[in-house]
Amino acid sequence: MYQTSLALPRGPCDHAARRLALGAALLASAAVLAFSPGPAWADGFTLGLRYDLAAGAGAVSIAAADFNNDGHVDLVVANRGGTTVSVFLGLGGGRFGTRSDYTVGAAPAAVAIADFNGEGRLDIATANGSGNSVSVLLGNGAGGFGARTD
């Protein structure tokens, strides 16, 4: 089994995301648990509904951001068992649309989100376990991504 990593969203987002979205990637699926903080962060949290999203083979890393600027949290999952990342655009209320897969280098083990080229749109980068490479997918601002650059 591979180690799983997680990145939580920052900035303004929909009501479900304000309660925070906690994601966990497990083998070939991504489980998303919505939780609400208690009266104080130190007091713990209350679990909400669980949604299982079918990602690609060997999902090992997940990150959340708003790729299409609609105010809803979107997810990206690195699929170490292949050469893809899976993107799930948020629909609001803790729900996600159908996955879109994008090709990256072999055995992506970690995923990161940032505006790597400074044009104001979020991009995806993966650290690839085979070939010792990093792949970058430039975002189009509408939730889609261009071809990879290694």
Coordinates of N, CA and C in Angstrom, one line a residue:
M1 N 0.8 -1.2 0.0 CA 0.0 0.0 0.0 C 0.9 1.2 0.0
Y2 N 0.5 2.2 -0.8 CA 1.2 3.5 -0.9 C 0.8 4.5 0.2
Q3 N 1.7 5.4 0.6 CA 1.4 6.4 1.5 C 0.4 7.4 0.9
T4 N -0.5 7.9 1.6 CA -1.5 8.8 1.1 C -1.2 10.2 1.7
S5 N -1.3 11.2 0.8 CA -1.2 12.6 1.3 C -2.4 13.4 1.0
L6 N -2.5 14.5 1.6 CA -3.8 15.3 1.5 C -3.4 16.8 1.6
A7 N -4.1 17.6 0.8 CA -4.0 19.0 0.9 C -5.5 19.6 1.0
L8 N -5.7 20.5 1.9 CA -7.0 21.1 2.2 C -7.1 22.4 1.4
P9 N -8.4 22.8 1.0 CA -8.5 24.0 0.3 C -8.3 25.2 1.1
R10 N -7.9 26.3 0.5 CA -7.8 27.6 1.1 C -8.7 28.6 0.4
G11 N -9.1 29.7 1.1 CA -9.8 30.8 0.5 C -11.3 30.6 0.5
P12 N -12.0 31.5 -0.1 CA -13.5 31.4 -0.1 C -14.0 30.3 -0.9
C13 N -15.1 29.6 -0.5 CA -15.7 28.5 -1.2 C -17.1 28.3 -0.7
D14 N -17.8 27.3 -1.3 CA -19.2 27.1 -0.9 C -19.4 26.7 0.5
H15 N -20.7 26.6 0.9 CA -21.0 26.3 2.3 C -20.4 24.9 2.7
A16 N -20.5 23.9 1.9 CA -20.0 22.6 2.3 C -18.5 22.7 2.5
A17 N -17.8 23.5 1.7 CA -16.3 23.6 1.9 C -16.0 24.5 3.1
R18 N -16.8 25.4 3.4 CA -16.6 26.2 4.6 C -16.6 25.3 5.8
R19 N -17.3 24.2 5.8 CA -17.3 23.2 6.9 C -16.0 22.4 6.8
L20 N -15.3 22.6 5.7 CA -14.1 22.0 5.3 C -14.3 20.6 4.6
A21 N -13.5 20.3 3.6 CA -13.6 19.0 3.0 C -12.4 18.2 3.3
L22 N -12.5 17.1 3.9 CA -11.4 16.2 4.2 C -11.4 15.1 3.3
G23 N -10.4 14.9 2.6 CA -10.3 13.8 1.6 C -9.3 12.8 2.0
A24 N -9.5 11.5 1.6 CA -8.6 10.4 1.8 C -8.6 9.6 0.5
A25 N -7.4 9.3 0.0 CA -7.3 8.5 -1.2 C -7.0 7.1 -0.8
L26 N -7.8 6.1 -1.2 CA -7.6 4.7 -0.8 C -7.6 3.9 -2.1
L27 N -6.5 3.3 -2.4 CA -6.3 2.4 -3.6 C -7.0 3.0 -4.8
A28 N -8.1 2.4 -5.3 CA -8.7 2.9 -6.5 C -9.9 3.8 -6.3
S29 N -10.0 4.4 -5.2 CA -11.1 5.4 -5.0 C -10.7 6.5 -4.1
A30 N -11.4 7.6 -4.2 CA -11.1 8.7 -3.3 C -12.4 8.8 -2.4
A31 N -12.2 8.8 -1.1 CA -13.3 8.9 -0.2 C -13.2 10.4 0.4
V32 N -14.4 11.1 0.3 CA -14.4 12.4 0.8 C -15.4 12.5 1.9
L33 N -14.9 13.0 3.0 CA -15.7 13.2 4.2 C -15.8 14.6 4.5
A34 N -17.1 15.1 4.6 CA -17.3 16.5 5.0 C -17.4 16.6 6.5
F35 N -16.7 17.5 7.1 CA -16.8 17.7 8.6 C -17.0 19.1 9.0
S36 N -17.6 19.3 10.2 CA -17.8 20.6 10.7 C -17.0 20.7 12.0
P37 N -16.2 21.9 12.2 CA -15.5 22.0 13.4 C -16.5 22.2 14.6
G38 N -16.1 21.8 15.8 CA -16.9 22.0 17.0 C -16.8 23.4 17.4
P39 N -17.3 23.7 18.6 CA -17.3 25.1 19.2 C -15.9 25.7 19.1
A40 N -14.9 24.9 19.3 CA -13.5 25.3 19.2 C -12.7 24.2 18.5
W41 N -11.7 24.6 17.7 CA -11.0 23.6 17.0 C -10.4 22.5 17.9
A42 N -10.0 22.8 19.1 CA -9.5 21.8 20.0 C -10.5 20.8 20.4
D43 N -11.8 21.2 20.3 CA -12.9 20.3 20.7 C -13.2 19.2 19.8
G44 N -12.6 19.2 18.6 CA -12.8 18.1 17.6 C -13.8 18.5 16.5
F45 N -14.4 17.5 15.9 CA -15.3 17.8 14.8 C -16.4 16.8 14.7
T46 N -17.4 17.1 13.9 CA -18.6 16.2 13.7 C -18.5 15.7 12.2
L47 N -18.5 14.4 12.0 CA -18.5 13.9 10.6 C -19.8 14.1 9.9
G48 N -19.7 14.4 8.6 CA -20.9 14.6 7.8 C -21.0 13.3 6.9
L49 N -21.6 13.5 5.7 CA -21.8 12.4 4.8 C -20.5 12.0 4.2
R50 N -20.4 10.7 3.8 CA -19.2 10.2 3.0 C -19.6 9.9 1.6
Y51 N -18.8 10.4 0.7 CA -18.9 10.2 -0.7 C -17.7 9.4 -1.3
D52 N -17.9 8.3 -2.0 CA -16.8 7.6 -2.6 C -16.8 8.0 -4.1
L53 N -15.7 8.4 -4.5 CA -15.5 8.8 -5.9 C -14.5 7.9 -6.6
A54 N -14.9 7.3 -7.7 CA -14.0 6.3 -8.4 C -12.9 7.1 -9.1
A55 N -11.7 7.0 -8.6 CA -10.5 7.6 -9.2 C -9.8 6.5 -10.1
G56 N -8.7 6.9 -10.6 CA -7.9 5.9 -11.3 C -7.2 4.9 -10.4
A57 N -6.4 4.0 -11.1 CA -5.8 2.9 -10.3 C -4.7 3.4 -9.4
G58 N -4.7 3.0 -8.1 CA -3.7 3.3 -7.2 C -3.7 4.7 -6.7
A59 N -4.9 5.3 -6.4 CA -5.0 6.7 -6.0 C -4.2 6.9 -4.7
V60 N -3.2 7.8 -4.7 CA -2.3 8.0 -3.5 C -2.2 9.4 -3.0
S61 N -2.7 10.4 -3.7 CA -2.5 11.8 -3.3 C -3.7 12.6 -3.7
I62 N -4.2 13.4 -2.9 CA -5.4 14.2 -3.3 C -5.1 15.7 -2.8
A63 N -5.6 16.6 -3.6 CA -5.5 18.0 -3.3 C -6.9 18.7 -3.7
A64 N -7.2 19.8 -3.1 CA -8.5 20.5 -3.3 C -8.2 22.0 -3.6
A65 N -9.0 22.5 -4.6 CA -8.9 23.9 -5.0 C -10.1 24.2 -5.8
D66 N -10.3 25.4 -6.2 CA -11.4 25.8 -7.1 C -10.8 26.1 -8.5
F67 N -10.8 25.0 -9.4 CA -10.1 25.1 -10.7 C -10.9 26.0 -11.7
N68 N -12.2 26.0 -11.5 CA -13.1 26.8 -12.5 C -13.7 28.0 -11.9
N69 N -13.3 28.5 -10.8 CA -13.7 29.7 -10.1 C -15.2 29.9 -10.0
D70 N -15.9 28.8 -9.7 CA -17.3 28.8 -9.4 C -17.7 28.9 -8.0
G71 N -16.7 28.9 -7.1 CA -16.9 29.0 -5.7 C -17.1 27.6 -5.0
H72 N -17.0 26.5 -5.8 CA -17.1 25.2 -5.3 C -15.7 24.5 -5.3
V73 N -15.4 23.7 -4.2 CA -14.2 23.0 -4.1 C -14.1 21.9 -5.2
D74 N -13.0 21.8 -5.9 CA -12.8 20.7 -6.8 C -11.6 19.9 -6.3
L75 N -11.5 18.6 -6.8 CA -10.5 17.7 -6.3 C -9.6 17.2 -7.5
V76 N -8.3 17.0 -7.2 CA -7.4 16.3 -8.1 C -6.8 15.1 -7.3
V77 N -6.7 14.0 -8.0 CA -6.2 12.7 -7.4 C -5.1 12.2 -8.2
A78 N -3.9 11.9 -7.7 CA -2.8 11.3 -8.4 C -3.0 9.7 -8.4
N79 N -3.0 9.1 -9.6 CA -3.2 7.7 -9.7 C -1.9 7.0 -9.9
R80 N -1.3 6.5 -8.9 CA 0.1 5.9 -9.0 C 0.1 4.6 -9.8
G81 N -1.0 4.0 -9.9 CA -1.1 2.7 -10.6 C -1.1 2.9 -12.2
G82 N -1.0 4.1 -12.6 CA -1.0 4.4 -14.1 C -0.2 5.6 -14.4
T83 N -0.8 6.4 -15.3 CA -0.1 7.6 -15.8 C -1.1 8.8 -15.9
T84 N -2.0 8.8 -14.9 CA -3.1 9.9 -14.9 C -3.3 10.5 -13.6
V85 N -3.9 11.7 -13.6 CA -4.6 12.3 -12.5 C -6.0 12.4 -12.8
S86 N -6.9 12.3 -11.8 CA -8.3 12.4 -12.0 C -8.8 13.7 -11.4
V87 N -9.6 14.5 -12.1 CA -10.1 15.8 -11.6 C -11.6 15.6 -11.5
F88 N -12.1 16.1 -10.3 CA -13.5 16.1 -10.0 C -13.9 17.5 -9.8
L89 N -14.8 18.1 -10.6 CA -15.2 19.4 -10.4 C -16.4 19.4 -9.4
G90 N -16.3 20.3 -8.4 CA -17.3 20.4 -7.4 C -18.6 20.9 -7.9
L91 N -19.7 20.4 -7.4 CA -21.1 20.8 -7.8 C -21.7 21.6 -6.7
G92 N -21.0 21.7 -5.5 CA -21.6 22.4 -4.3 C -22.3 21.4 -3.4
G93 N -22.5 21.7 -2.2 CA -23.1 20.8 -1.3 C -22.3 19.5 -1.0
G94 N -21.0 19.5 -1.3 CA -20.2 18.4 -1.0 C -20.3 17.3 -2.1
R95 N -20.9 17.7 -3.3 CA -21.1 16.7 -4.4 C -20.1 17.1 -5.5
F96 N -19.7 16.1 -6.3 CA -18.7 16.3 -7.4 C -19.3 15.7 -8.7
G97 N -18.8 16.2 -9.8 CA -19.2 15.7 -11.1 C -18.4 14.5 -11.5
T98 N -18.6 14.1 -12.7 CA -17.9 13.0 -13.3 C -16.4 13.3 -13.4
R99 N -15.6 12.3 -13.2 CA -14.1 12.5 -13.3 C -13.7 12.7 -14.7
S100 N -12.6 13.5 -14.8 CA -11.9 13.7 -16.0 C -10.4 13.3 -15.8
D101 N -9.9 12.5 -16.6 CA -8.5 12.0 -16.4 C -7.6 12.8 -17.4
Y102 N -6.4 13.1 -16.9 CA -5.4 13.8 -17.6 C -4.1 13.0 -17.5
T103 N -3.4 12.8 -18.6 CA -2.2 12.0 -18.7 C -1.0 12.8 -18.1
V104 N -0.2 12.2 -17.2 CA 1.0 12.7 -16.7 C 2.1 11.7 -16.8
G105 N 3.2 11.9 -16.2 CA 4.3 10.9 -16.2 C 3.9 9.6 -15.5
A106 N 4.7 8.6 -15.6 CA 4.5 7.2 -15.0 C 4.5 7.3 -13.5
A107 N 3.5 6.6 -12.9 CA 3.4 6.4 -11.5 C 3.4 7.7 -10.7
P108 N 2.5 8.7 -10.9 CA 2.4 9.9 -10.2 C 2.2 9.6 -8.7
A109 N 3.0 10.1 -7.8 CA 3.0 9.7 -6.4 C 2.5 10.9 -5.5
A110 N 2.5 12.1 -6.0 CA 2.1 13.3 -5.3 C 1.5 14.3 -6.3
V111 N 0.6 15.1 -5.8 CA 0.0 16.2 -6.6 C 0.1 17.5 -5.8
A112 N 0.3 18.6 -6.6 CA 0.4 19.9 -6.0 C -0.4 20.9 -6.9
I113 N -1.0 22.0 -6.3 CA -1.7 22.9 -7.1 C -1.2 24.3 -6.8
A114 N -1.0 25.1 -7.9 CA -0.5 26.5 -7.8 C -0.7 27.1 -9.2
D115 N -0.5 28.4 -9.2 CA -0.4 29.1 -10.5 C 1.0 29.1 -10.9
F116 N 1.5 28.1 -11.6 CA 2.9 27.9 -11.9 C 3.4 28.9 -13.0
N117 N 2.6 29.3 -13.9 CA 3.0 30.2 -14.9 C 2.6 31.7 -14.8
G118 N 1.9 32.0 -13.6 CA 1.6 33.4 -13.3 C 0.5 34.0 -14.1
E119 N -0.4 33.3 -14.8 CA -1.4 33.9 -15.6 C -2.8 34.0 -14.9
G120 N -2.8 33.6 -13.6 CA -4.0 33.8 -12.8 C -4.9 32.6 -12.8
R121 N -4.5 31.4 -13.3 CA -5.3 30.2 -13.3 C -4.5 29.1 -12.6
L122 N -5.2 28.2 -11.9 CA -4.6 27.2 -11.1 C -4.1 26.1 -12.1
D123 N -2.9 25.5 -11.8 CA -2.3 24.5 -12.5 C -2.1 23.3 -11.6
I124 N -1.8 22.1 -12.2 CA -1.5 20.9 -11.4 C -0.1 20.5 -11.7
A125 N 0.7 20.0 -10.7 CA 2.0 19.4 -10.9 C 2.0 18.1 -10.2
T126 N 2.6 17.1 -10.8 CA 2.8 15.8 -10.1 C 4.2 15.4 -10.0
A127 N 4.6 14.7 -8.9 CA 5.9 14.1 -8.8 C 5.7 12.7 -9.2
N128 N 6.4 12.2 -10.3 CA 6.2 10.9 -10.8 C 7.3 9.9 -10.3
G129 N 6.8 8.8 -9.8 CA 7.7 7.8 -9.2 C 8.6 7.1 -10.2
S130 N 8.1 6.9 -11.4 CA 8.9 6.3 -12.5 C 9.5 7.3 -13.4
G131 N 10.8 7.2 -13.7 CA 11.4 8.2 -14.6 C 11.9 9.4 -14.0
N132 N 11.7 9.5 -12.6 CA 12.2 10.7 -11.9 C 11.9 12.0 -12.5
S133 N 10.6 12.2 -12.8 CA 10.1 13.4 -13.5 C 9.0 14.1 -12.7
V134 N 8.8 15.4 -13.1 CA 7.7 16.1 -12.7 C 6.9 16.5 -13.9
S135 N 5.5 16.4 -13.8 CA 4.6 16.8 -14.9 C 3.8 18.0 -14.5
V136 N 3.6 19.0 -15.4 CA 2.8 20.1 -15.1 C 1.7 20.2 -16.1
L137 N 0.5 20.4 -15.6 CA -0.7 20.5 -16.5 C -1.2 22.0 -16.3
L138 N -1.2 22.8 -17.3 CA -1.6 24.2 -17.2 C -3.1 24.3 -17.2
G139 N -3.7 25.0 -16.3 CA -5.2 25.1 -16.2 C -5.7 26.1 -17.2
N140 N -6.9 25.9 -17.6 CA -7.6 26.9 -18.6 C -8.5 27.8 -17.9
G141 N -8.7 27.7 -16.5 CA -9.6 28.6 -15.8 C -11.0 28.1 -15.8
A142 N -11.4 27.1 -16.6 CA -12.7 26.6 -16.7 C -12.8 25.2 -16.2
G143 N -11.8 24.7 -15.5 CA -11.8 23.4 -14.9 C -11.1 22.3 -15.8
G144 N -10.5 22.7 -16.9 CA -9.8 21.8 -17.8 C -8.3 22.1 -17.8
F145 N -7.6 21.2 -18.4 CA -6.1 21.3 -18.3 C -5.5 20.9 -19.7
G146 N -4.4 21.5 -20.1 CA -3.8 21.2 -21.3 C -2.9 20.0 -21.2
A147 N -2.2 19.7 -22.3 CA -1.3 18.6 -22.3 C -0.1 18.8 -21.3
R148 N 0.4 17.7 -20.8 CA 1.5 17.8 -19.8 C 2.8 18.3 -20.4
T149 N 3.5 18.9 -19.5 CA 4.9 19.3 -19.8 C 5.7 18.6 -18.7
D150 N 6.8 17.8 -19.1 CA 7.6 17.2 -18.1 C 8.9 17.9 -17.9

